[in-house]
Amino acid sequence: MHRRTLLAAAAGAVVAPAVAGRPAVAAPSGPDGFATVAGYGRATTTGGAGGPVVTVSTAAALLDHISRPGPYVVQVSGTITLPRGANDGMHPVTSDKTIIGLGSTAALVGGGLNIGLPVTSATTPPAGAVNNVIIRNLRFSGASDDLINVQMFSHHIWIDHNDFSDGDDGAVDIKRGSDLVTVSWNRFHDHDKTLLLGHDDDNGAQDAGRLRVTYHHNYFDGSDQRHPRVRFAPVVHVYNNYFRDNSYGIASTNDAGLFVEGNYFYSVNNPGRVDFSGPLGRMVQRDNILVDCNHAIEVRGTVTDPRTFYAYTADPASSVPTIVPAGAGVGKV
C-alpha cells in the first residue's frame, strides 16, 4: 500500500508566463552549477567557444573533429551511427569542445562518448586532463557500454538538454577523480543504471574530495535506478528534478554528501537512501515533494549548502512536474 507524503515547496522562484496552458521554459545560454566554479586553472566552462564551427553528418567527420586539439563547436546533423570497433563503441572527446545537435533530430546511436584520459592508478590530476566540454541537444541510445562516460580527473563539463535511453551500462557515468560538472535539463527513459557518480568502494584515492556535480531539472521518466548513485563526493547538489516511476531515486554511500532540494518524486519506491550498499553516506533534504512513494527520504549528517559555491534559484517543487517535462530533452535549445 502506497504512502503519500507531501512536504512544503520553497516559494520565491520566478516562473515564466504560460503559453497555451504550459509554462514558457527558456533554455539556458550558458552553464550553471558546479560547471561554473573556478578550479584546476579554469574560471568556468566555455566548451569550444572561439574555435571553428563545423557541421557533421557522418561518424568519420564527428570522430575526427571531437578528437582534434583546440576548441571546436561541432554541430551534429541527423542520426549518426557510431562504430563499435575495439573500444566497445566508446569514442574520445578532447578538451575545449562543444558538441551540439541541430534541431530536434540529431542523434548518436550504437556507441557513446568518453570524456577523459585512459584509466591509470594516478591519484592526482595528470597533465592534459580533459576539460571544458559541453554536450547539448543530442539523443543518445543503443550503446553497448555507457552513453557518456566522464573519467580520469576530467573537469568543467556541462551535459545539458539531451535525451538518454537504452544503453547497456550507464547513461552518464562520472568517476575516477572527475570534478566540477553540471548535468541539467536531460530526459532519461527506457534505461536501467542511469547516473553513477564515483567508480567503486575501493576508489577513494581518486574520488574522495572531488566528484562535485550539480544535477538539476532532469526528467527521470521511468528510468529504473541511480539518479544518481554516489560515492565519496563531498557535495552533490540534486535539485528540481522530476522522478517518475523509479525503483529508487538517489543513493549516498562512502560518506558522500548530497544536498537534495525542491525535487518532485512520484511513485518512487525509495526516493533517497543513505543505508544502501557499502559505508553510509550523508544526505540533507529540503522542500521536496513525495507522492505515492513507499518510503521517506533518508537523512543523515550535514552537507555544505551549495550556495557556498555558486548562486542559483530553485523553482517551487510543486511546479516541477510541469516545467521539467516541458523543458527537458532535445529540441528546446
PDB file of C-alpha atoms in Angstrom, residues 25-328:
ATOM      1  CA  VAL A  25      10.772  27.367 -20.483  1.00  0.00           C
ATOM      2  CA  ALA A  26      13.815  29.166 -21.844  1.00  0.00           C
ATOM      3  CA  ALA A  27      16.939  27.070 -22.362  1.00  0.00           C
ATOM      4  CA  PRO A  28      19.968  28.491 -20.558  1.00  0.00           C
ATOM      5  CA  SER A  29      22.544  30.203 -22.752  1.00  0.00           C
ATOM      6  CA  GLY A  30      25.423  29.041 -20.578  1.00  0.00           C
ATOM      7  CA  PRO A  31      26.239  26.586 -17.820  1.00  0.00           C
ATOM      8  CA  ASP A  32      25.393  26.952 -14.157  1.00  0.00           C
ATOM      9  CA  GLY A  33      26.061  24.948 -11.007  1.00  0.00           C
ATOM     10  CA  PHE A  34      29.410  23.320 -10.349  1.00  0.00           C
ATOM     11  CA  ALA A  35      30.456  23.613 -14.015  1.00  0.00           C
ATOM     12  CA  THR A  36      30.855  27.357 -13.392  1.00  0.00           C
ATOM     13  CA  VAL A  37      33.022  27.084 -10.271  1.00  0.00           C
ATOM     14  CA  ALA A  38      36.674  28.042 -10.720  1.00  0.00           C
ATOM     15  CA  GLY A  39      39.305  25.359 -10.263  1.00  0.00           C
ATOM     16  CA  TYR A  40      42.174  23.491 -11.890  1.00  0.00           C
ATOM     17  CA  GLY A  41      43.242  26.668 -13.684  1.00  0.00           C
ATOM     18  CA  ARG A  42      39.846  27.316 -15.284  1.00  0.00           C
ATOM     19  CA  ALA A  43      37.358  30.037 -14.360  1.00  0.00           C
ATOM     20  CA  THR A  44      34.277  28.341 -15.863  1.00  0.00           C
ATOM     21  CA  THR A  45      33.082  26.111 -18.733  1.00  0.00           C
ATOM     22  CA  THR A  46      33.037  27.575 -22.247  1.00  0.00           C
ATOM     23  CA  GLY A  47      33.417  24.491 -24.453  1.00  0.00           C
ATOM     24  CA  GLY A  48      34.517  25.217 -27.999  1.00  0.00           C
ATOM     25  CA  ALA A  49      33.705  28.927 -27.909  1.00  0.00           C
ATOM     26  CA  GLY A  50      36.087  30.884 -30.099  1.00  0.00           C
ATOM     27  CA  GLY A  51      37.009  27.913 -32.259  1.00  0.00           C
ATOM     28  CA  PRO A  52      35.819  26.891 -35.726  1.00  0.00           C
ATOM     29  CA  VAL A  53      32.149  25.913 -36.122  1.00  0.00           C
ATOM     30  CA  VAL A  54      31.694  22.741 -38.187  1.00  0.00           C
ATOM     31  CA  THR A  55      28.619  20.704 -39.089  1.00  0.00           C
ATOM     32  CA  VAL A  56      28.997  16.918 -39.277  1.00  0.00           C
ATOM     33  CA  SER A  57      26.626  14.248 -40.537  1.00  0.00           C
ATOM     34  CA  THR A  58      28.879  11.157 -40.648  1.00  0.00           C
ATOM     35  CA  ALA A  59      30.655   9.170 -37.965  1.00  0.00           C
ATOM     36  CA  ALA A  60      34.035   9.782 -39.603  1.00  0.00           C
ATOM     37  CA  ALA A  61      33.615  13.560 -39.543  1.00  0.00           C
ATOM     38  CA  LEU A  62      32.266  13.595 -35.989  1.00  0.00           C
ATOM     39  CA  LEU A  63      35.021  11.423 -34.547  1.00  0.00           C
ATOM     40  CA  ASP A  64      37.679  13.402 -36.390  1.00  0.00           C
ATOM     41  CA  HIS A  65      36.592  16.786 -35.042  1.00  0.00           C
ATOM     42  CA  ILE A  66      35.797  15.809 -31.425  1.00  0.00           C
ATOM     43  CA  SER A  67      39.266  14.280 -31.064  1.00  0.00           C
ATOM     44  CA  ARG A  68      41.245  17.195 -32.535  1.00  0.00           C
ATOM     45  CA  PRO A  69      43.277  19.517 -30.302  1.00  0.00           C
ATOM     46  CA  GLY A  70      41.977  23.019 -29.682  1.00  0.00           C
ATOM     47  CA  PRO A  71      38.494  24.497 -29.462  1.00  0.00           C
ATOM     48  CA  TYR A  72      35.737  23.395 -31.867  1.00  0.00           C
ATOM     49  CA  VAL A  73      31.983  23.797 -31.979  1.00  0.00           C
ATOM     50  CA  VAL A  74      30.780  20.553 -33.580  1.00  0.00           C
ATOM     51  CA  GLN A  75      27.178  20.685 -34.799  1.00  0.00           C
ATOM     52  CA  VAL A  76      25.574  17.285 -35.367  1.00  0.00           C
ATOM     53  CA  SER A  77      23.061  16.980 -38.198  1.00  0.00           C
ATOM     54  CA  GLY A  78      20.728  13.976 -38.330  1.00  0.00           C
ATOM     55  CA  THR A  79      21.414  10.497 -36.966  1.00  0.00           C
ATOM     56  CA  ILE A  80      24.989   9.221 -36.745  1.00  0.00           C
ATOM     57  CA  THR A  81      25.666   5.555 -36.000  1.00  0.00           C
ATOM     58  CA  LEU A  82      28.880   5.170 -34.047  1.00  0.00           C
ATOM     59  CA  PRO A  83      31.120   2.188 -34.811  1.00  0.00           C
ATOM     60  CA  ARG A  84      31.749  -0.396 -32.104  1.00  0.00           C
ATOM     61  CA  GLY A  85      35.299  -1.429 -33.068  1.00  0.00           C
ATOM     62  CA  ALA A  86      37.876  -2.485 -30.475  1.00  0.00           C
ATOM     63  CA  ASN A  87      36.831   0.163 -27.944  1.00  0.00           C
ATOM     64  CA  ASP A  88      33.292  -1.196 -27.407  1.00  0.00           C
ATOM     65  CA  GLY A  89      31.876   1.842 -29.145  1.00  0.00           C
ATOM     66  CA  MET A  90      33.302   4.441 -26.708  1.00  0.00           C
ATOM     67  CA  HIS A  91      34.882   7.381 -28.557  1.00  0.00           C
ATOM     68  CA  PRO A  92      37.207  10.015 -27.067  1.00  0.00           C
ATOM     69  CA  VAL A  93      36.393  13.700 -26.742  1.00  0.00           C
ATOM     70  CA  THR A  94      39.280  16.122 -26.231  1.00  0.00           C
ATOM     71  CA  SER A  95      39.319  19.394 -24.308  1.00  0.00           C
ATOM     72  CA  ASP A  96      37.606  22.609 -25.412  1.00  0.00           C
ATOM     73  CA  LYS A  97      34.726  21.115 -27.373  1.00  0.00           C
ATOM     74  CA  THR A  98      31.055  21.939 -27.775  1.00  0.00           C
ATOM     75  CA  ILE A  99      29.094  19.062 -29.327  1.00  0.00           C
ATOM     76  CA  ILE A 100      25.562  20.203 -30.075  1.00  0.00           C
ATOM     77  CA  GLY A 101      22.709  18.746 -32.095  1.00  0.00           C
ATOM     78  CA  LEU A 102      20.854  20.759 -34.710  1.00  0.00           C
ATOM     79  CA  GLY A 103      17.076  20.911 -34.359  1.00  0.00           C
ATOM     80  CA  SER A 104      15.282  18.041 -32.650  1.00  0.00           C
ATOM     81  CA  THR A 105      16.509  15.070 -34.712  1.00  0.00           C
ATOM     82  CA  ALA A 106      20.267  14.944 -34.054  1.00  0.00           C
ATOM     83  CA  ALA A 107      21.227  11.585 -32.554  1.00  0.00           C
ATOM     84  CA  LEU A 108      24.201   9.391 -31.733  1.00  0.00           C
ATOM     85  CA  VAL A 109      23.286   5.696 -31.737  1.00  0.00           C
ATOM     86  CA  GLY A 110      25.132   2.443 -31.147  1.00  0.00           C
ATOM     87  CA  GLY A 111      28.008   3.931 -29.134  1.00  0.00           C
ATOM     88  CA  GLY A 112      28.996   6.531 -26.583  1.00  0.00           C
ATOM     89  CA  LEU A 113      31.356   9.399 -25.804  1.00  0.00           C
ATOM     90  CA  ASN A 114      34.321   9.066 -23.476  1.00  0.00           C
ATOM     91  CA  ILE A 115      35.456  12.306 -21.828  1.00  0.00           C
ATOM     92  CA  GLY A 116      38.757  11.526 -20.154  1.00  0.00           C
ATOM     93  CA  LEU A 117      42.231  10.089 -20.500  1.00  0.00           C
ATOM     94  CA  PRO A 118      42.778   6.314 -20.406  1.00  0.00           C
ATOM     95  CA  VAL A 119      42.427   4.784 -16.952  1.00  0.00           C
ATOM     96  CA  THR A 120      45.506   4.638 -14.709  1.00  0.00           C
ATOM     97  CA  SER A 121      46.083   4.417 -10.967  1.00  0.00           C
ATOM     98  CA  ALA A 122      47.091   8.104 -10.702  1.00  0.00           C
ATOM     99  CA  THR A 123      45.736   9.822  -7.599  1.00  0.00           C
ATOM    100  CA  THR A 124      46.368  13.435  -8.668  1.00  0.00           C
ATOM    101  CA  PRO A 125      45.167  15.191 -11.839  1.00  0.00           C
ATOM    102  CA  PRO A 126      47.564  14.365 -14.680  1.00  0.00           C
ATOM    103  CA  ALA A 127      48.860  16.911 -17.153  1.00  0.00           C
ATOM    104  CA  GLY A 128      46.444  17.144 -20.029  1.00  0.00           C
ATOM    105  CA  ALA A 129      43.357  16.027 -18.122  1.00  0.00           C
ATOM    106  CA  VAL A 130      40.355  16.546 -20.400  1.00  0.00           C
ATOM    107  CA  ASN A 131      38.371  19.668 -19.514  1.00  0.00           C
ATOM    108  CA  ASN A 132      35.969  22.299 -20.808  1.00  0.00           C
ATOM    109  CA  VAL A 133      33.459  20.152 -22.716  1.00  0.00           C
ATOM    110  CA  ILE A 134      29.797  20.955 -23.466  1.00  0.00           C
ATOM    111  CA  ILE A 135      27.341  18.361 -24.821  1.00  0.00           C
ATOM    112  CA  ARG A 136      23.836  19.590 -25.676  1.00  0.00           C
ATOM    113  CA  ASN A 137      20.680  18.744 -27.643  1.00  0.00           C
ATOM    114  CA  LEU A 138      21.538  15.181 -28.679  1.00  0.00           C
ATOM    115  CA  ARG A 139      19.693  11.881 -28.469  1.00  0.00           C
ATOM    116  CA  PHE A 140      21.886   9.036 -27.212  1.00  0.00           C
ATOM    117  CA  SER A 141      20.737   5.420 -27.470  1.00  0.00           C
ATOM    118  CA  GLY A 142      21.789   1.848 -28.081  1.00  0.00           C
ATOM    119  CA  ALA A 143      25.332   1.938 -26.700  1.00  0.00           C
ATOM    120  CA  SER A 144      26.922  -1.384 -25.719  1.00  0.00           C
ATOM    121  CA  ASP A 145      28.683   0.401 -22.839  1.00  0.00           C
ATOM    122  CA  ASP A 146      27.974   3.888 -21.433  1.00  0.00           C
ATOM    123  CA  LEU A 147      26.189   6.630 -23.346  1.00  0.00           C
ATOM    124  CA  ILE A 148      28.532   9.237 -21.811  1.00  0.00           C
ATOM    125  CA  ASN A 149      31.472   8.401 -19.549  1.00  0.00           C
ATOM    126  CA  VAL A 150      33.444  11.122 -17.730  1.00  0.00           C
ATOM    127  CA  GLN A 151      36.654   9.854 -16.144  1.00  0.00           C
ATOM    128  CA  MET A 152      40.273  10.407 -15.056  1.00  0.00           C
ATOM    129  CA  PHE A 153      40.157  13.857 -13.442  1.00  0.00           C
ATOM    130  CA  SER A 154      38.164  15.486 -16.246  1.00  0.00           C
ATOM    131  CA  HIS A 155      36.652  18.780 -15.139  1.00  0.00           C
ATOM    132  CA  HIS A 156      34.384  21.621 -16.208  1.00  0.00           C
ATOM    133  CA  ILE A 157      31.852  19.542 -18.120  1.00  0.00           C
ATOM    134  CA  TRP A 158      28.265  20.630 -18.950  1.00  0.00           C
ATOM    135  CA  ILE A 159      25.767  17.992 -20.163  1.00  0.00           C
ATOM    136  CA  ASP A 160      22.501  19.740 -20.997  1.00  0.00           C
ATOM    137  CA  HIS A 161      19.188  19.170 -22.827  1.00  0.00           C
ATOM    138  CA  ASN A 162      19.904  15.668 -24.106  1.00  0.00           C
ATOM    139  CA  ASP A 163      17.802  12.501 -24.332  1.00  0.00           C
ATOM    140  CA  PHE A 164      19.287   9.238 -22.997  1.00  0.00           C
ATOM    141  CA  SER A 165      17.876   5.733 -23.436  1.00  0.00           C
ATOM    142  CA  ASP A 166      18.642   2.068 -23.998  1.00  0.00           C
ATOM    143  CA  GLY A 167      22.329   1.899 -23.080  1.00  0.00           C
ATOM    144  CA  ASP A 168      23.828  -1.350 -21.794  1.00  0.00           C
ATOM    145  CA  ASP A 169      25.561   0.308 -18.832  1.00  0.00           C
ATOM    146  CA  GLY A 170      25.422   3.876 -17.533  1.00  0.00           C
ATOM    147  CA  ALA A 171      23.625   6.767 -19.184  1.00  0.00           C
ATOM    148  CA  VAL A 172      26.008   9.379 -17.729  1.00  0.00           C
ATOM    149  CA  ASP A 173      28.775   7.990 -15.514  1.00  0.00           C
ATOM    150  CA  ILE A 174      31.179  10.378 -13.746  1.00  0.00           C
ATOM    151  CA  LYS A 175      34.114   8.841 -11.920  1.00  0.00           C
ATOM    152  CA  ARG A 176      37.847   8.490 -11.217  1.00  0.00           C
ATOM    153  CA  GLY A 177      38.537  11.953  -9.850  1.00  0.00           C
ATOM    154  CA  SER A 178      36.370  13.973 -12.240  1.00  0.00           C
ATOM    155  CA  ASP A 179      35.060  17.246 -10.848  1.00  0.00           C
ATOM    156  CA  LEU A 180      33.045  20.434 -11.430  1.00  0.00           C
ATOM    157  CA  VAL A 181      30.283  19.039 -13.638  1.00  0.00           C
ATOM    158  CA  THR A 182      26.667  20.083 -14.285  1.00  0.00           C
ATOM    159  CA  VAL A 183      24.017  17.691 -15.668  1.00  0.00           C
ATOM    160  CA  SER A 184      20.875  19.693 -16.471  1.00  0.00           C
ATOM    161  CA  TRP A 185      17.558  19.538 -18.331  1.00  0.00           C
ATOM    162  CA  ASN A 186      18.052  15.999 -19.693  1.00  0.00           C
ATOM    163  CA  ARG A 187      15.430  13.282 -20.158  1.00  0.00           C
ATOM    164  CA  PHE A 188      16.309   9.713 -19.132  1.00  0.00           C
ATOM    165  CA  HIS A 189      13.972   6.882 -20.104  1.00  0.00           C
ATOM    166  CA  ASP A 190      13.993   3.163 -21.006  1.00  0.00           C
ATOM    167  CA  HIS A 191      17.244   2.785 -19.124  1.00  0.00           C
ATOM    168  CA  ASP A 192      18.389   0.873 -16.030  1.00  0.00           C
ATOM    169  CA  LYS A 193      21.639   2.155 -14.433  1.00  0.00           C
ATOM    170  CA  THR A 194      21.227   5.853 -15.065  1.00  0.00           C
ATOM    171  CA  LEU A 195      23.778   8.038 -13.231  1.00  0.00           C
ATOM    172  CA  LEU A 196      26.830   6.639 -11.471  1.00  0.00           C
ATOM    173  CA  LEU A 197      28.983   9.107  -9.528  1.00  0.00           C
ATOM    174  CA  GLY A 198      32.149   7.511  -8.140  1.00  0.00           C
ATOM    175  CA  HIS A 199      33.796   4.383  -9.519  1.00  0.00           C
ATOM    176  CA  ASP A 200      33.552   1.827  -6.702  1.00  0.00           C
ATOM    177  CA  ASP A 201      34.014   1.387  -2.948  1.00  0.00           C
ATOM    178  CA  ASP A 202      37.786   0.933  -3.326  1.00  0.00           C
ATOM    179  CA  ASN A 203      38.431   4.056  -5.407  1.00  0.00           C
ATOM    180  CA  GLY A 204      38.579   6.678  -2.681  1.00  0.00           C
ATOM    181  CA  ALA A 205      42.184   7.602  -3.521  1.00  0.00           C
ATOM    182  CA  GLN A 206      40.994   9.097  -6.812  1.00  0.00           C
ATOM    183  CA  ASP A 207      37.464  10.144  -5.936  1.00  0.00           C
ATOM    184  CA  ALA A 208      37.472  11.489  -2.370  1.00  0.00           C
ATOM    185  CA  GLY A 209      37.230  15.287  -2.266  1.00  0.00           C
ATOM    186  CA  ARG A 210      36.267  15.505  -5.941  1.00  0.00           C
ATOM    187  CA  LEU A 211      33.123  14.492  -7.890  1.00  0.00           C
ATOM    188  CA  ARG A 212      31.356  17.807  -7.178  1.00  0.00           C
ATOM    189  CA  VAL A 213      28.344  17.700  -9.502  1.00  0.00           C
ATOM    190  CA  THR A 214      25.072  19.614  -9.913  1.00  0.00           C
ATOM    191  CA  TYR A 215      22.047  17.670 -11.212  1.00  0.00           C
ATOM    192  CA  HIS A 216      19.049  19.888 -11.898  1.00  0.00           C
ATOM    193  CA  HIS A 217      15.806  19.925 -13.900  1.00  0.00           C
ATOM    194  CA  ASN A 218      16.338  16.401 -15.226  1.00  0.00           C
ATOM    195  CA  TYR A 219      13.372  14.173 -16.053  1.00  0.00           C
ATOM    196  CA  PHE A 220      13.811  10.604 -14.812  1.00  0.00           C
ATOM    197  CA  ASP A 221      10.949   9.259 -16.879  1.00  0.00           C
ATOM    198  CA  GLY A 222      10.555   5.659 -15.758  1.00  0.00           C
ATOM    199  CA  SER A 223      14.298   5.018 -15.707  1.00  0.00           C
ATOM    200  CA  ASP A 224      14.989   2.422 -13.040  1.00  0.00           C
ATOM    201  CA  GLN A 225      17.798   3.363 -10.643  1.00  0.00           C
ATOM    202  CA  ARG A 226      20.888   5.512  -9.860  1.00  0.00           C
ATOM    203  CA  HIS A 227      19.567   9.075 -10.096  1.00  0.00           C
ATOM    204  CA  PRO A 228      22.438   9.385  -9.034  1.00  0.00           C
ATOM    205  CA  ARG A 229      24.180   6.655  -7.010  1.00  0.00           C
ATOM    206  CA  VAL A 230      27.097   8.423  -5.298  1.00  0.00           C
ATOM    207  CA  ARG A 231      30.352   7.548  -3.525  1.00  0.00           C
ATOM    208  CA  PHE A 232      32.921   9.810  -1.813  1.00  0.00           C
ATOM    209  CA  ALA A 233      31.786  13.173  -3.260  1.00  0.00           C
ATOM    210  CA  PRO A 234      31.886  15.923  -0.608  1.00  0.00           C
ATOM    211  CA  VAL A 235      28.993  17.961  -2.084  1.00  0.00           C
ATOM    212  CA  VAL A 236      26.485  16.913  -4.746  1.00  0.00           C
ATOM    213  CA  HIS A 237      23.529  19.199  -5.461  1.00  0.00           C
ATOM    214  CA  VAL A 238      20.347  17.472  -6.675  1.00  0.00           C
ATOM    215  CA  TYR A 239      17.554  19.992  -7.190  1.00  0.00           C
ATOM    216  CA  ASN A 240      14.340  20.498  -9.159  1.00  0.00           C
ATOM    217  CA  ASN A 241      14.427  17.068 -10.802  1.00  0.00           C
ATOM    218  CA  TYR A 242      11.266  15.107 -11.640  1.00  0.00           C
ATOM    219  CA  PHE A 243      11.402  11.452 -10.587  1.00  0.00           C
ATOM    220  CA  ARG A 244       8.577   9.333 -12.040  1.00  0.00           C
ATOM    221  CA  ASP A 245       8.113   5.574 -11.594  1.00  0.00           C
ATOM    222  CA  ASN A 246      11.631   4.650 -10.472  1.00  0.00           C
ATOM    223  CA  SER A 247      12.705   1.791  -8.194  1.00  0.00           C
ATOM    224  CA  TYR A 248      14.891   4.222  -6.308  1.00  0.00           C
ATOM    225  CA  GLY A 249      15.905   7.832  -6.693  1.00  0.00           C
ATOM    226  CA  ILE A 250      19.159   8.835  -5.020  1.00  0.00           C
ATOM    227  CA  ALA A 251      21.694   6.798  -3.054  1.00  0.00           C
ATOM    228  CA  SER A 252      24.571   8.212  -0.997  1.00  0.00           C
ATOM    229  CA  THR A 253      27.362   5.950   0.271  1.00  0.00           C
ATOM    230  CA  ASN A 254      31.011   6.142   1.361  1.00  0.00           C
ATOM    231  CA  ASP A 255      30.419   9.416   3.232  1.00  0.00           C
ATOM    232  CA  ALA A 256      29.260  11.245   0.078  1.00  0.00           C
ATOM    233  CA  GLY A 257      27.295  14.409   0.848  1.00  0.00           C
ATOM    234  CA  LEU A 258      24.071  15.014  -1.103  1.00  0.00           C
ATOM    235  CA  PHE A 259      22.000  18.192  -0.846  1.00  0.00           C
ATOM    236  CA  VAL A 260      18.568  17.197  -2.158  1.00  0.00           C
ATOM    237  CA  GLU A 261      16.269  20.152  -2.761  1.00  0.00           C
ATOM    238  CA  GLY A 262      12.995  21.034  -4.436  1.00  0.00           C
ATOM    239  CA  ASN A 263      12.559  17.735  -6.274  1.00  0.00           C
ATOM    240  CA  TYR A 264       9.267  16.001  -7.052  1.00  0.00           C
ATOM    241  CA  PHE A 265       9.116  12.222  -6.529  1.00  0.00           C
ATOM    242  CA  TYR A 266       6.100  10.402  -7.940  1.00  0.00           C
ATOM    243  CA  SER A 267       5.711   6.644  -7.456  1.00  0.00           C
ATOM    244  CA  VAL A 268       9.324   6.079  -6.418  1.00  0.00           C
ATOM    245  CA  ASN A 269       9.831   3.141  -4.079  1.00  0.00           C
ATOM    246  CA  ASN A 270      12.864   4.619  -2.279  1.00  0.00           C
ATOM    247  CA  PRO A 271      13.315   8.328  -3.068  1.00  0.00           C
ATOM    248  CA  GLY A 272      16.601   8.806  -1.191  1.00  0.00           C
ATOM    249  CA  ARG A 273      18.862   6.337   0.616  1.00  0.00           C
ATOM    250  CA  VAL A 274      21.947   6.536   2.813  1.00  0.00           C
ATOM    251  CA  ASP A 275      21.738   2.951   4.107  1.00  0.00           C
ATOM    252  CA  PHE A 276      22.176   1.242   0.776  1.00  0.00           C
ATOM    253  CA  SER A 277      25.328  -0.724  -0.053  1.00  0.00           C
ATOM    254  CA  GLY A 278      28.740  -0.172   1.477  1.00  0.00           C
ATOM    255  CA  PRO A 279      29.554   2.526   4.055  1.00  0.00           C
ATOM    256  CA  LEU A 280      26.831   5.030   4.926  1.00  0.00           C
ATOM    257  CA  GLY A 281      26.537   8.338   3.114  1.00  0.00           C
ATOM    258  CA  ARG A 282      25.199  11.750   4.148  1.00  0.00           C
ATOM    259  CA  MET A 283      22.023  13.385   2.901  1.00  0.00           C
ATOM    260  CA  VAL A 284      20.262  16.669   3.668  1.00  0.00           C
ATOM    261  CA  GLN A 285      16.839  17.352   2.178  1.00  0.00           C
ATOM    262  CA  ARG A 286      14.613  20.423   1.978  1.00  0.00           C
ATOM    263  CA  ASP A 287      11.401  21.367   0.195  1.00  0.00           C
ATOM    264  CA  ASN A 288      10.907  18.093  -1.694  1.00  0.00           C
ATOM    265  CA  ILE A 289       7.501  16.632  -2.570  1.00  0.00           C
ATOM    266  CA  LEU A 290       6.821  12.891  -2.375  1.00  0.00           C
ATOM    267  CA  VAL A 291       3.637  11.405  -3.855  1.00  0.00           C
ATOM    268  CA  ASP A 292       2.752   7.686  -3.778  1.00  0.00           C
ATOM    269  CA  CYS A 293       6.210   6.753  -2.529  1.00  0.00           C
ATOM    270  CA  ASN A 294       6.768   3.771  -0.216  1.00  0.00           C
ATOM    271  CA  HIS A 295       9.484   5.375   1.921  1.00  0.00           C
ATOM    272  CA  ALA A 296      10.625   8.781   3.087  1.00  0.00           C
ATOM    273  CA  ILE A 297      13.946  10.351   2.085  1.00  0.00           C
ATOM    274  CA  GLU A 298      16.609   9.074   4.464  1.00  0.00           C
ATOM    275  CA  VAL A 299      18.664  11.851   6.041  1.00  0.00           C
ATOM    276  CA  ARG A 300      21.980  11.687   7.867  1.00  0.00           C
ATOM    277  CA  GLY A 301      24.720  14.099   8.838  1.00  0.00           C
ATOM    278  CA  THR A 302      25.402  17.547   7.402  1.00  0.00           C
ATOM    279  CA  VAL A 303      26.239  18.757   3.883  1.00  0.00           C
ATOM    280  CA  THR A 304      27.636  22.142   2.842  1.00  0.00           C
ATOM    281  CA  ASP A 305      24.967  24.369   1.299  1.00  0.00           C
ATOM    282  CA  PRO A 306      25.615  24.676  -2.471  1.00  0.00           C
ATOM    283  CA  ARG A 307      25.218  28.447  -2.209  1.00  0.00           C
ATOM    284  CA  THR A 308      28.679  28.374  -0.651  1.00  0.00           C
ATOM    285  CA  PHE A 309      29.953  27.610  -4.167  1.00  0.00           C
ATOM    286  CA  TYR A 310      27.514  29.288  -6.587  1.00  0.00           C
ATOM    287  CA  ALA A 311      24.296  31.301  -6.798  1.00  0.00           C
ATOM    288  CA  TYR A 312      21.082  29.674  -8.049  1.00  0.00           C
ATOM    289  CA  THR A 313      17.306  29.973  -7.779  1.00  0.00           C
ATOM    290  CA  ALA A 314      15.305  26.812  -7.153  1.00  0.00           C
ATOM    291  CA  ASP A 315      11.811  26.560  -8.624  1.00  0.00           C
ATOM    292  CA  PRO A 316       8.982  25.516  -6.286  1.00  0.00           C
ATOM    293  CA  ALA A 317       8.849  21.722  -6.143  1.00  0.00           C
ATOM    294  CA  SER A 318       5.131  21.866  -6.941  1.00  0.00           C
ATOM    295  CA  SER A 319       5.940  23.273 -10.403  1.00  0.00           C
ATOM    296  CA  VAL A 320       8.486  20.580 -11.287  1.00  0.00           C
ATOM    297  CA  PRO A 321       6.040  18.049 -12.889  1.00  0.00           C
ATOM    298  CA  THR A 322       5.004  20.775 -15.320  1.00  0.00           C
ATOM    299  CA  ILE A 323       8.177  22.692 -16.111  1.00  0.00           C
ATOM    300  CA  VAL A 324      10.620  19.786 -16.283  1.00  0.00           C
ATOM    301  CA  PRO A 325       8.826  17.613 -18.898  1.00  0.00           C
ATOM    302  CA  ALA A 326       8.103  20.790 -20.883  1.00  0.00           C
ATOM    303  CA  GLY A 327      11.711  21.928 -20.855  1.00  0.00           C
ATOM    304  CA  ALA A 328      13.903  18.828 -20.619  1.00  0.00           C
TER     305      ALA A 328
END
